[in-house]
Structures are given as C-alpha cells and as structure tokens.
Short mmCIF file of N, CA and C in Angstrom, two decimals:
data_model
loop_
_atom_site.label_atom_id
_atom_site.label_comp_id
_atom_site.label_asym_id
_atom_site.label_seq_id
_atom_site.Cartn_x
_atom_site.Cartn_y
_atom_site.Cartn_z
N UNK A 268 0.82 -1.20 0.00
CA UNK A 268 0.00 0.00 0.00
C UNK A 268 0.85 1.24 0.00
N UNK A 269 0.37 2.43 0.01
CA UNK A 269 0.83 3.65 0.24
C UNK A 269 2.05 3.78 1.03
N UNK A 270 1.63 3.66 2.19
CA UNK A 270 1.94 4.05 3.46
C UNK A 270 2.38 2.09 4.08
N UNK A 271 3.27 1.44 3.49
CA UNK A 271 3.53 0.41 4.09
C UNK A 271 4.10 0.52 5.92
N UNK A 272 3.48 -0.40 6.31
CA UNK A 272 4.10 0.07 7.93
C UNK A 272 3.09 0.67 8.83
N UNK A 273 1.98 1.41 8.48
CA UNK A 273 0.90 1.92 8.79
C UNK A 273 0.65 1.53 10.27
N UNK A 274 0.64 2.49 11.21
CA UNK A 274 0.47 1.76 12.50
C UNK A 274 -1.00 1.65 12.79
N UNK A 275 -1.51 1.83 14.11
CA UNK A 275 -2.67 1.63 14.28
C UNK A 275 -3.02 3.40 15.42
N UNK A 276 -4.43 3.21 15.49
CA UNK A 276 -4.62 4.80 16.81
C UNK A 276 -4.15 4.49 18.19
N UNK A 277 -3.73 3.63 18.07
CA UNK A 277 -3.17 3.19 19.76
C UNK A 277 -1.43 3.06 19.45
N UNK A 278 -1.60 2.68 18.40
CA UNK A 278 0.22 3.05 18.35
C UNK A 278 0.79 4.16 18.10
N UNK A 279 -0.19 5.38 17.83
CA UNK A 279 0.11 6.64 17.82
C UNK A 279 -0.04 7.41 19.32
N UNK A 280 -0.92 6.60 20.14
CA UNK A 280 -0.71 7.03 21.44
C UNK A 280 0.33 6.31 22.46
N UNK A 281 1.02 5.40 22.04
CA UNK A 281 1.57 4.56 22.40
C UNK A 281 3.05 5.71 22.48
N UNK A 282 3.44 6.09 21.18
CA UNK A 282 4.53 6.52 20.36
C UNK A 282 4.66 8.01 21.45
N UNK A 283 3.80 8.70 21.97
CA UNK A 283 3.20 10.15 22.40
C UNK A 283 3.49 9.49 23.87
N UNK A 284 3.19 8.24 24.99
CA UNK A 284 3.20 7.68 25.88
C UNK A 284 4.76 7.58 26.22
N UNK A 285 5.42 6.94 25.51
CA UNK A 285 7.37 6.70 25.13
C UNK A 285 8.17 7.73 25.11
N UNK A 286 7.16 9.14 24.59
CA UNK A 286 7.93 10.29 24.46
C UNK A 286 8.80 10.29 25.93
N UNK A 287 8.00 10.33 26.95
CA UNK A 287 8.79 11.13 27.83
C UNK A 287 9.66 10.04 28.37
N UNK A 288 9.67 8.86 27.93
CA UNK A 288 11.16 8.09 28.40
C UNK A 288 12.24 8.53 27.76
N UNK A 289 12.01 8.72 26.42
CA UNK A 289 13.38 9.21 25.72
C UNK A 289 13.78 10.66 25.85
N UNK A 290 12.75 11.35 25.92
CA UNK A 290 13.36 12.98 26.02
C UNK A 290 13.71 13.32 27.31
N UNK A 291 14.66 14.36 27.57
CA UNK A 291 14.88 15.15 28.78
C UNK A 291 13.24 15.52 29.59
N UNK A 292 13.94 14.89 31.16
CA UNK A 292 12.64 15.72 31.88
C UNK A 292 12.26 17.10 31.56
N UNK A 293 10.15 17.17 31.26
CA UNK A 293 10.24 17.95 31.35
C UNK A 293 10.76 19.04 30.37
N UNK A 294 11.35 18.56 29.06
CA UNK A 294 11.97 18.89 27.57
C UNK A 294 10.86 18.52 26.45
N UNK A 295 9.36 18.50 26.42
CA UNK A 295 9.13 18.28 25.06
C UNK A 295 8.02 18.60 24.37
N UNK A 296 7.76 18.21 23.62
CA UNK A 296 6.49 18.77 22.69
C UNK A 296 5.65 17.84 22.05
N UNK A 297 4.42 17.59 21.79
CA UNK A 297 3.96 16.75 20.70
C UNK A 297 2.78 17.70 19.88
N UNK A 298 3.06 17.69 18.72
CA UNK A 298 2.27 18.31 18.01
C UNK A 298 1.27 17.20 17.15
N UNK A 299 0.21 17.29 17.95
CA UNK A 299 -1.26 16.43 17.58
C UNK A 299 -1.50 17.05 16.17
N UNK A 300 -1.87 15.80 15.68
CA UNK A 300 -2.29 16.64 14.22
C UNK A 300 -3.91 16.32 14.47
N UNK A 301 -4.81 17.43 13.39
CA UNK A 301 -6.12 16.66 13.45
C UNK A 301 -6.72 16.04 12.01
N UNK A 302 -7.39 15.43 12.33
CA UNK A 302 -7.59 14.68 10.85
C UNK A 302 -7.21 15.65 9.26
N UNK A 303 -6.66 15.24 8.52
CA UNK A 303 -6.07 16.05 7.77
C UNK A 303 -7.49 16.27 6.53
N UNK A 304 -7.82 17.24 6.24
CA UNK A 304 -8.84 17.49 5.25
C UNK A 304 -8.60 16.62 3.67
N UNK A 305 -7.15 16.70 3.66
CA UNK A 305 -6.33 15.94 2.28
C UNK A 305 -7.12 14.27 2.19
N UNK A 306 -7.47 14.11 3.45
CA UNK A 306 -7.62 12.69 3.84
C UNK A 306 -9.17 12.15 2.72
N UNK A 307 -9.64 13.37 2.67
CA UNK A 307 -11.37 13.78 2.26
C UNK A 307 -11.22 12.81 0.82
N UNK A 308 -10.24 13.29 -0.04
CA UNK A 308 -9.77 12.61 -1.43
C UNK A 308 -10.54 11.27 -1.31
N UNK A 309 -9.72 10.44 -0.23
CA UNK A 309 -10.16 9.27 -0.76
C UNK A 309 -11.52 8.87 -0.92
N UNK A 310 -12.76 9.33 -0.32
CA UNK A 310 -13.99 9.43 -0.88
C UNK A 310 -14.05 9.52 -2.05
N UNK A 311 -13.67 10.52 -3.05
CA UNK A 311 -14.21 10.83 -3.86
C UNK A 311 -15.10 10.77 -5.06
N UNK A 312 -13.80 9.34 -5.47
CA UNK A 312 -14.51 8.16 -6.56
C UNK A 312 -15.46 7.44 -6.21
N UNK A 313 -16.14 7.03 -4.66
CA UNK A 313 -17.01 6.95 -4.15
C UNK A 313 -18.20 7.98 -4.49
N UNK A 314 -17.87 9.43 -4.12
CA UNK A 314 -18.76 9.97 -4.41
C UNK A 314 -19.11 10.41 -5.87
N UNK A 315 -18.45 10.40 -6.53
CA UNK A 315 -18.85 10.25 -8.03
C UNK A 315 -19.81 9.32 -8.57
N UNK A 316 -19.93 7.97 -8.15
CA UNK A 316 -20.39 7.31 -8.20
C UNK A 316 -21.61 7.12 -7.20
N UNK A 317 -21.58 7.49 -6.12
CA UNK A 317 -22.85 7.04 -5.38
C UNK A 317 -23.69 8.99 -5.80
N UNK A 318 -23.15 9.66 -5.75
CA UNK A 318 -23.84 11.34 -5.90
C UNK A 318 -23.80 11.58 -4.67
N UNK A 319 -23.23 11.00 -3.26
CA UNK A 319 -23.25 11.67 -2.40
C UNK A 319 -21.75 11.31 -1.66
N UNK A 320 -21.27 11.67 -0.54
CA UNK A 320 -20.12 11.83 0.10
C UNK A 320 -20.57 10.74 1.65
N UNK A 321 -20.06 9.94 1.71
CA UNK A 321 -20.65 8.72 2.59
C UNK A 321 -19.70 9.24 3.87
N UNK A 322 -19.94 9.67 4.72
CA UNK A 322 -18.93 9.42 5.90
C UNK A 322 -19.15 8.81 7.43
N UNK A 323 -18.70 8.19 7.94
CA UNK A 323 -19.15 8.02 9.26
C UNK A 323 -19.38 8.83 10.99
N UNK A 324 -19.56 10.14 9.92
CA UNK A 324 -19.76 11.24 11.20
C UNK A 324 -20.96 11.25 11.72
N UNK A 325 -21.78 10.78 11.44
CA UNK A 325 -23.61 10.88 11.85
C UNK A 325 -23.80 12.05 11.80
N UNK A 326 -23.90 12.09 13.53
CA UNK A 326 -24.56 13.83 14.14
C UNK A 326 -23.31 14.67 14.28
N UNK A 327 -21.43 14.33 14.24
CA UNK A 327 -20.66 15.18 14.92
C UNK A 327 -20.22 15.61 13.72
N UNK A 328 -18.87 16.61 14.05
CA UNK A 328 -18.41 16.98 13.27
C UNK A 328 -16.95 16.76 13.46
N UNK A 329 -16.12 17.82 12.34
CA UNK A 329 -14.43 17.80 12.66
C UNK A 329 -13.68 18.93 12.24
N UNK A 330 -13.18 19.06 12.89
CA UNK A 330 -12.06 20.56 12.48
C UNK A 330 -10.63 19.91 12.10
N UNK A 331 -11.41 19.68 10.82
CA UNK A 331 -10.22 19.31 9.88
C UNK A 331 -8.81 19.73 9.72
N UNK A 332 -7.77 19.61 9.36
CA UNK A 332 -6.88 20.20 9.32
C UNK A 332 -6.24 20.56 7.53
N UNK A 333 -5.47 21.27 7.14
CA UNK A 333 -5.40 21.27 5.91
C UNK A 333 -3.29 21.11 5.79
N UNK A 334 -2.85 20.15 5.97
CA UNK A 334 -1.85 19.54 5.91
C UNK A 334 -0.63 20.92 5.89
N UNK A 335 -0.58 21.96 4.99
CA UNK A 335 0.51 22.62 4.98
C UNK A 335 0.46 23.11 6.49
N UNK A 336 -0.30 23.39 7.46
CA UNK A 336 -0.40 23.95 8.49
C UNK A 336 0.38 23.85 9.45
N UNK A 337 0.83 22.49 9.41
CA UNK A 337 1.81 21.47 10.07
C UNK A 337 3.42 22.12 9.67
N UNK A 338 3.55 22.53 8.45
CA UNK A 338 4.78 23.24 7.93
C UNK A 338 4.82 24.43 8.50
N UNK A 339 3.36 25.45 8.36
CA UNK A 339 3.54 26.83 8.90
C UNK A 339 4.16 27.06 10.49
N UNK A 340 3.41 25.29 11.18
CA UNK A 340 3.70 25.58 12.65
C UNK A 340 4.82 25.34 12.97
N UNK A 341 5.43 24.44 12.43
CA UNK A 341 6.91 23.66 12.54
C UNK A 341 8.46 25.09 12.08
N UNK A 342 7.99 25.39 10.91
CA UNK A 342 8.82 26.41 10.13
C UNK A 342 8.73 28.03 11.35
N UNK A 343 7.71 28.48 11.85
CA UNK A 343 7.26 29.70 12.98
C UNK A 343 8.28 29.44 14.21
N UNK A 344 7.81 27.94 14.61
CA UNK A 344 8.85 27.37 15.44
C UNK A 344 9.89 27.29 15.66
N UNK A 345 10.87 27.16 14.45
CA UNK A 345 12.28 26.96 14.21
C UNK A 345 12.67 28.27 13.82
N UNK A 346 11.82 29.33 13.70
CA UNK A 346 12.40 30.81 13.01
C UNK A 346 12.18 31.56 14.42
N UNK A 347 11.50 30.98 15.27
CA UNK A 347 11.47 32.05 16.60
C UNK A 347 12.15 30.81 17.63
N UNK A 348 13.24 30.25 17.44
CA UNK A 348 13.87 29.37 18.31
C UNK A 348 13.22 28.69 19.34
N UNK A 349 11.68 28.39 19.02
CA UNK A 349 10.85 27.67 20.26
C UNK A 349 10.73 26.06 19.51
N UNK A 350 11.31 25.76 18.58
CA UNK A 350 11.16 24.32 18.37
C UNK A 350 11.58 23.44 20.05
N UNK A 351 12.33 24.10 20.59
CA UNK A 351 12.71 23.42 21.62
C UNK A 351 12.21 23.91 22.92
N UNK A 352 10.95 23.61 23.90
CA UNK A 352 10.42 23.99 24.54
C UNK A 352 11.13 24.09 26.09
N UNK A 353 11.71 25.08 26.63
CA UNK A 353 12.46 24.49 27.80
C UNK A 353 11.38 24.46 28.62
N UNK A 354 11.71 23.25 29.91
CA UNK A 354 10.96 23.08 31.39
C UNK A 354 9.28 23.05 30.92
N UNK A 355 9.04 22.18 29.48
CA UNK A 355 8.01 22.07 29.68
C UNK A 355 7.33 20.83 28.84
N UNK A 356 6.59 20.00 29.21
CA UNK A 356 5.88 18.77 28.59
C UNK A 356 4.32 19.27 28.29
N UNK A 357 4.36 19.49 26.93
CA UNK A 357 3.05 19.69 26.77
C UNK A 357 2.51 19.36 25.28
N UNK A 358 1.26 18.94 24.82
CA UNK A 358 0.96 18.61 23.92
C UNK A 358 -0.18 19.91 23.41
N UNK A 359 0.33 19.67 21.81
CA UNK A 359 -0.28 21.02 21.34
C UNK A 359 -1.83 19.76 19.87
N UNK A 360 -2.34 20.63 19.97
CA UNK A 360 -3.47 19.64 19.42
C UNK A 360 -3.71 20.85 17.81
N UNK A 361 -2.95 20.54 16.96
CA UNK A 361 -3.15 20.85 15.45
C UNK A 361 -4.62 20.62 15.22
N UNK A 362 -5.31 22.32 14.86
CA UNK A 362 -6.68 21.88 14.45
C UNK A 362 -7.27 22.88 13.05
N UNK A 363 -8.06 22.62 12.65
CA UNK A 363 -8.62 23.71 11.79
C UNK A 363 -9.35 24.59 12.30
N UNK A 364 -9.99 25.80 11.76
CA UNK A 364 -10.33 26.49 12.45
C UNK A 364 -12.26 26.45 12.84
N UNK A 365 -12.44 25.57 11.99
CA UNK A 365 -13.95 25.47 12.16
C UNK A 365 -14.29 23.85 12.00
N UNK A 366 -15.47 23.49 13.04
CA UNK A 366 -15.86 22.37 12.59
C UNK A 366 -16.88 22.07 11.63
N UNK A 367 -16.56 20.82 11.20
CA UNK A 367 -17.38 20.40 9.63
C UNK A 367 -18.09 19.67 9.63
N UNK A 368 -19.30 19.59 9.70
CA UNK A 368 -20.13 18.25 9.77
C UNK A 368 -20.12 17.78 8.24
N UNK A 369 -21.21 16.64 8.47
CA UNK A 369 -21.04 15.68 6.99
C UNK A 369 -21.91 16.58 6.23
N UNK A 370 -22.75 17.43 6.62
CA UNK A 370 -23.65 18.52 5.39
C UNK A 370 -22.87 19.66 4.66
N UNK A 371 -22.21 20.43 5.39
CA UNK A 371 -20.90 20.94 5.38
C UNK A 371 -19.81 20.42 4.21
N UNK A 372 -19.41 19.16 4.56
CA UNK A 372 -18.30 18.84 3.72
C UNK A 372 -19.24 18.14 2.49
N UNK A 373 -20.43 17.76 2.23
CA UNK A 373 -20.94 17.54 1.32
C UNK A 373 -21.10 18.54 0.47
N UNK A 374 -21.87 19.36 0.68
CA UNK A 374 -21.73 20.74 0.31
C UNK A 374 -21.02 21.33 -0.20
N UNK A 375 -19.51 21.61 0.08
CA UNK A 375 -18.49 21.80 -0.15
C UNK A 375 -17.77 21.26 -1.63
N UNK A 376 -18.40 20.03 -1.59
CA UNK A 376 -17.79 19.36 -2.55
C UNK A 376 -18.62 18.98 -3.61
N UNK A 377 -19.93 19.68 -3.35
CA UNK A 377 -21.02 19.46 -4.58
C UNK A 377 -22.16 18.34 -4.37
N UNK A 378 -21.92 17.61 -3.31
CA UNK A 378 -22.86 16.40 -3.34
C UNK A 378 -23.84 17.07 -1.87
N UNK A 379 -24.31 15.45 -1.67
CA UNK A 379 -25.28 15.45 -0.34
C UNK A 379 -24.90 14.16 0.57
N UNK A 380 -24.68 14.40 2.15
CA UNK A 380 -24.40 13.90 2.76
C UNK A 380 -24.82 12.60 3.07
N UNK A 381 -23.85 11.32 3.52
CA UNK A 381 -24.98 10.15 3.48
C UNK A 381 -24.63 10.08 4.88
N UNK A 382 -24.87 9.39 6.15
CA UNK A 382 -23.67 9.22 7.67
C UNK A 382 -23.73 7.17 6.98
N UNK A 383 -22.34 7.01 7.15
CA UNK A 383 -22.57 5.38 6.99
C UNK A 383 -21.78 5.31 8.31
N UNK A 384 -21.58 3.91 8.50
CA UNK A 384 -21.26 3.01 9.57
C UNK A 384 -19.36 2.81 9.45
N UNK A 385 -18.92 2.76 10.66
CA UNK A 385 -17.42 2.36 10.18
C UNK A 385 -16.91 1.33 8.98
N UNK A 386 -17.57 0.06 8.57
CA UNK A 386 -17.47 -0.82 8.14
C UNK A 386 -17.90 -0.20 6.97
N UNK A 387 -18.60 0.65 6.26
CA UNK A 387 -19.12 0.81 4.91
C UNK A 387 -17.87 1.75 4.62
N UNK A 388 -17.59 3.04 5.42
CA UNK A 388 -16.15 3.74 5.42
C UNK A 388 -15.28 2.98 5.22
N UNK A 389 -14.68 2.23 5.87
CA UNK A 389 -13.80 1.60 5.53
C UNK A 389 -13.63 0.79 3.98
N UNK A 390 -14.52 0.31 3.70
CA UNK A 390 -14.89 -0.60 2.19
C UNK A 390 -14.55 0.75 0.95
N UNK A 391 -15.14 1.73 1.61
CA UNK A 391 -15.16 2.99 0.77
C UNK A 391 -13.74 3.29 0.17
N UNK A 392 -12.98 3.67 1.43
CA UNK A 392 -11.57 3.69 1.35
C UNK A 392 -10.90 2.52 0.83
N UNK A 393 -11.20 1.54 1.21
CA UNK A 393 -10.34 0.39 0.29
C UNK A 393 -10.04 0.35 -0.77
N UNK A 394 -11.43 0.60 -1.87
CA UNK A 394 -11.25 0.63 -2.65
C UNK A 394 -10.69 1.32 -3.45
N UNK A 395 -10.05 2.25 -2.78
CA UNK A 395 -8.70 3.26 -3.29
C UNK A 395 -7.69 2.93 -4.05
N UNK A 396 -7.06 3.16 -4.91
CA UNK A 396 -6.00 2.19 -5.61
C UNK A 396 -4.60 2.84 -4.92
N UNK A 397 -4.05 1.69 -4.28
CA UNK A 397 -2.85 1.72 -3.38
C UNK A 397 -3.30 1.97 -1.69
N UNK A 398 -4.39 1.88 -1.69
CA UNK A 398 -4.57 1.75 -0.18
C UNK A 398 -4.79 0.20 -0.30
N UNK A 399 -4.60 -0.24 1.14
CA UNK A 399 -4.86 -1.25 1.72
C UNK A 399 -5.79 -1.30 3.03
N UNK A 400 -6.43 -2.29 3.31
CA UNK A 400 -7.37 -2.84 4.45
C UNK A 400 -6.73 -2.09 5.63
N UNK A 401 -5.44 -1.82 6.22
CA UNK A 401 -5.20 -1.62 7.04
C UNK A 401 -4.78 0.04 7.30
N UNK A 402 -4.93 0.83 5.90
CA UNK A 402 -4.33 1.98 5.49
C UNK A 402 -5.50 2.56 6.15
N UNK A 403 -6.68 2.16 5.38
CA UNK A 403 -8.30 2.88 5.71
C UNK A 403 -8.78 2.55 6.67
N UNK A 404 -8.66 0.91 7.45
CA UNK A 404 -8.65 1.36 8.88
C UNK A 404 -8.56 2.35 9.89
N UNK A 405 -6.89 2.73 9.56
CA UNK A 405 -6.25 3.56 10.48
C UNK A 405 -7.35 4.96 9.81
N UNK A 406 -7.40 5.30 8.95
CA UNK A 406 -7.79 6.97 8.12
C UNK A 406 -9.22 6.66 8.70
N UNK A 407 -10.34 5.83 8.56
CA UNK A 407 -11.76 5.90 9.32
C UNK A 407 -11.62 5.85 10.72
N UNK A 408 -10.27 5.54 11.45
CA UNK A 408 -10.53 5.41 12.73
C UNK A 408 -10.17 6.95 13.17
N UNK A 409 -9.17 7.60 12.87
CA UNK A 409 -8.71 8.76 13.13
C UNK A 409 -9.82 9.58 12.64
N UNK A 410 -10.68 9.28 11.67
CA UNK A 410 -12.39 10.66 11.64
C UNK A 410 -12.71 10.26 12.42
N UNK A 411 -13.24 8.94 12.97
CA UNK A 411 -13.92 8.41 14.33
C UNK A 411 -13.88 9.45 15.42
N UNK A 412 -12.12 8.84 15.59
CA UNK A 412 -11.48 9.37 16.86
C UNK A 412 -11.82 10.86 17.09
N UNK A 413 -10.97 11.86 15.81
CA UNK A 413 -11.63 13.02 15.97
C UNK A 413 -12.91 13.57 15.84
N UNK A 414 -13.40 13.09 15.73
CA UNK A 414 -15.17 13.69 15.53
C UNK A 414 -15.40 14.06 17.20
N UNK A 415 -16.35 14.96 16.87
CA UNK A 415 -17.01 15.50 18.22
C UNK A 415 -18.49 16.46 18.09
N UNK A 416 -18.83 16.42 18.75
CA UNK A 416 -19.59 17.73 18.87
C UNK A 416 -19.90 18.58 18.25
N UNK A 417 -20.52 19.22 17.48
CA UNK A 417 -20.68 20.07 16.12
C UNK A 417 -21.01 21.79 17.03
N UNK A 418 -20.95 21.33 18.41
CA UNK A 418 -20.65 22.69 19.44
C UNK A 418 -19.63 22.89 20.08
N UNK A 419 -18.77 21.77 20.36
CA UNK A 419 -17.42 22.03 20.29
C UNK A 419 -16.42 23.33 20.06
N UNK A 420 -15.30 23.41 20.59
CA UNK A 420 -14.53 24.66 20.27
C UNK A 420 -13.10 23.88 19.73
N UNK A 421 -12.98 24.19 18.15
CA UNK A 421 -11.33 24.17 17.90
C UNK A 421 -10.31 24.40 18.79
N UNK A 422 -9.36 23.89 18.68
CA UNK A 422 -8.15 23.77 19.01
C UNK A 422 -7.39 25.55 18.63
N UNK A 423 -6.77 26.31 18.96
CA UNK A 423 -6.33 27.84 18.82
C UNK A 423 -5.01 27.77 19.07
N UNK A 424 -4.33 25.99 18.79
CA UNK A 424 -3.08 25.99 18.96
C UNK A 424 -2.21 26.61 17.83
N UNK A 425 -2.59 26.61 16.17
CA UNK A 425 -2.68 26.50 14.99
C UNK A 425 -1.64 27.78 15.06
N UNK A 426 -3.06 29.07 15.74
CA UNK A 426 -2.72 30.39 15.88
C UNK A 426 -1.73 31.07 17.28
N UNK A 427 -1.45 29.94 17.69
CA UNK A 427 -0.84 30.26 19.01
C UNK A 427 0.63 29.93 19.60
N UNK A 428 1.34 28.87 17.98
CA UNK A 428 2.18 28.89 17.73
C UNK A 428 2.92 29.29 16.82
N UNK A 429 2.13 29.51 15.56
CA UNK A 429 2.64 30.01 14.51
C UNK A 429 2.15 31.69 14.37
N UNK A 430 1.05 32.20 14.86
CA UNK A 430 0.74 33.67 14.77
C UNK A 430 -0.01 33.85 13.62
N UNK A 431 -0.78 32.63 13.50
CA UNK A 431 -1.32 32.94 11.90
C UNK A 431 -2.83 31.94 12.24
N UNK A 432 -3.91 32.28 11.33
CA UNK A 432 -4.54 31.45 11.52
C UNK A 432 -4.49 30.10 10.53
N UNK A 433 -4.73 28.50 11.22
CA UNK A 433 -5.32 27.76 10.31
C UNK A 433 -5.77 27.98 9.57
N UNK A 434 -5.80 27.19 7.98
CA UNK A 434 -6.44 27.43 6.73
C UNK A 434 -7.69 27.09 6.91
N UNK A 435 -8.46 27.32 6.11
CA UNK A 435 -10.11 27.39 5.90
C UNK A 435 -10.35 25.83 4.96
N UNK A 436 -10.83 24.85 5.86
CA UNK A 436 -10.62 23.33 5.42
C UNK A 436 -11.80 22.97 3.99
N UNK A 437 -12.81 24.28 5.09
CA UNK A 437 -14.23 24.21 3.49
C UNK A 437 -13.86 24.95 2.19
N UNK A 438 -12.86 25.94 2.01
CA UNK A 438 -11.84 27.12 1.18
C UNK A 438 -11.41 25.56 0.13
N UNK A 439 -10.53 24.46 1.02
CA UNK A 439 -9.82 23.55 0.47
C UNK A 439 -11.01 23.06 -0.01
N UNK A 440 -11.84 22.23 0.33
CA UNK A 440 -12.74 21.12 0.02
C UNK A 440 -13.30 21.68 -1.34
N UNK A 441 -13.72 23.06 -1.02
CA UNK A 441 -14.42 23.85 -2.34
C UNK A 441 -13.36 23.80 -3.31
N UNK A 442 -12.27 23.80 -3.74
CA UNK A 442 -11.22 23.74 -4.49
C UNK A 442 -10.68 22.52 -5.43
N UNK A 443 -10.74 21.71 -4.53
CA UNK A 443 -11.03 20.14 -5.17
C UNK A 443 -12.46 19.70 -5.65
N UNK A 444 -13.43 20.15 -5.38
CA UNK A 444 -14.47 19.72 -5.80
C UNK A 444 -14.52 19.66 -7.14
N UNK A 445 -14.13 19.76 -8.14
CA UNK A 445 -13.44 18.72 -9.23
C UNK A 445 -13.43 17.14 -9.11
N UNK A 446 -12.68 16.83 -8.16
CA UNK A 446 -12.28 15.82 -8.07
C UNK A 446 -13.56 14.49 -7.75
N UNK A 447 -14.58 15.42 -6.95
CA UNK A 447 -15.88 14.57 -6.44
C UNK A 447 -17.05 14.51 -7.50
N UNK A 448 -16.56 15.36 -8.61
CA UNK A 448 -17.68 15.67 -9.64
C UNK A 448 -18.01 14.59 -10.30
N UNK A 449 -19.50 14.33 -10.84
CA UNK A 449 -19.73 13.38 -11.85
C UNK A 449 -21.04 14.23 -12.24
N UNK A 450 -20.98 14.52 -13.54
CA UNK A 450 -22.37 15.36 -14.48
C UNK A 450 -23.35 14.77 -14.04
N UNK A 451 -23.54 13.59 -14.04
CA UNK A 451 -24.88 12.13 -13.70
C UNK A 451 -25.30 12.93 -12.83
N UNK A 452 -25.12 13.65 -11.52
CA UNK A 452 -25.01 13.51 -10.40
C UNK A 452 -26.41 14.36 -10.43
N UNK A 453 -26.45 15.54 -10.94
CA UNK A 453 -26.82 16.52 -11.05
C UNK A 453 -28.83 16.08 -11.72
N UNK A 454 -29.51 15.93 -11.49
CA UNK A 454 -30.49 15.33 -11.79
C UNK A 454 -31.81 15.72 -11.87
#
C-alpha cells in the first residue's frame, strides 16, 4: 500500500506515551495533528459514483486540518527558536479552524451527505488504488477518533504557535471539488 508500515490509533498514542522516556525531563512537545482534510480525497470516486459523500460522522463533526499547516507551525517554530520547549511537557493539538459536519463537507464538494457506519467507510476507502485494508482502517478510525460535537470549540493551537490562523478546510474542500464531480449527479 501507500503508506507500508501503517500503525494503528493506539500506536500513535503509544509513540506520544514513550515520548517522555526518551526525552529530557520535562523537555518536550507533541504536536497532535487533526484529521487532515487531504484525507477527504479518498472518498471521492465513491462519491462520483454514489452522488453523495458517505462518511461516518452521523450527528458530529471535525475541524479538519489542511496539511501545509503542520509546515507553517513547525517552520514559525524553528524561526522564533521555540522548536525546543524548555521546562516544559506539553501537547499542542493541530486543528482547523472550524468544525465540519457531513452537510458541510458535502456541500463543499457538490454532493449530499450520506452518515454510513465504520465498516461501509472503511470498504469505501479500500477501494482506493494503493490503499490497503489496514491503510483505511487507520484513516476511518482517526475521523472516528476526531469527531465530536458540532458545538465544540477548535483547538487555537494552529494560531498560538505560529501567529497565523489555520487554513479554511471548506476554502480547500471547495477547491477540489473537481475531483468529487460526476455530471450524472446533477439530476
């Protein structure tokens, strides 16, 4: 697949758990990412084909993230010498700036929302060419994981390390919507 090696959501908390054996007391950082909006793609050919955007959010939503963000925060970091946090252990939670429910990101991308079940997500994603069973696992478990509350408050880490705000994840989604298009659809 893609991503050979692919761990699982517990081996990413596992990995975040280990931190503080290896680093200096009291020396470190983890920068949480949140589900990456890029991730949205693999629907797509799905939704071309069904006319709607299947996801397993039901009632919640997600404050997507839009992948360069991770560069803006990392690059802010290393230009104002705080990549290295002294006398402090703390985890910063990478978020977008608004949450998205499944009407929202349907919308966005031209279709209409369906909520499916983990198991239909997952099948969805499989059928990706170069993903594997265990790739889309991990990618439906991490929307799972992050989903919440559609009253919820983002994460303001985005803007609170880098001085800038997170990108606008529905800005992205609207941009690719190309990619989710099928003429049929339209009826």
């Amino acid at each position: 697949g893609v991503g050979a090696g692919v761990g699982t959501v517990g081996l990413y908390a596992e990995i975040e758990r280990n931190l503080s054996a290896v680093a200096p007391p009291s020396r470190y950082a983890v920068l949480r990412t949140a589900f990456y909006v890029e991730n949205l793609l693999l629907w797509a050919t799905d939704a071309q084909s069904e006319c709607a955007v299947r996801l397993p959010l039901q009632t919640k939503c997600i404050a997507a993230l839009v992948s360069s963000d991770v560069a803006t925060v990392v690059f802010a970091l290393a230009a104002t010498r705080q990549l290295v946090l002294p006398s402090e252990q703390k985890v910063y939670n990478l978020t977008g700036p608004a949450l998205l429910s499944g009407v929202v990101i349907g919308a966005a991308v031209g279709h209409r929302y369906v909520a499916t079940d983990h198991n239909t997500s997952v099948a969805i994603v499989s059928r990706v060419k170069g993903v594997d069973r265990s790739e889309a696992e991990l990618v439906v478990d991490l929307l799972s994981l992050q989903s919440e509350r559609c009253d919820a408050t983002p994460s303001s880490d985005v803007r609170k390390l880098a001085g800038v705000n997170a990108a606008n994840a529905t800005a992205y989604l609207t941009g690719v919507r190309p990619r989710f298009f099928n003429a049929s659809c339209r009826g």
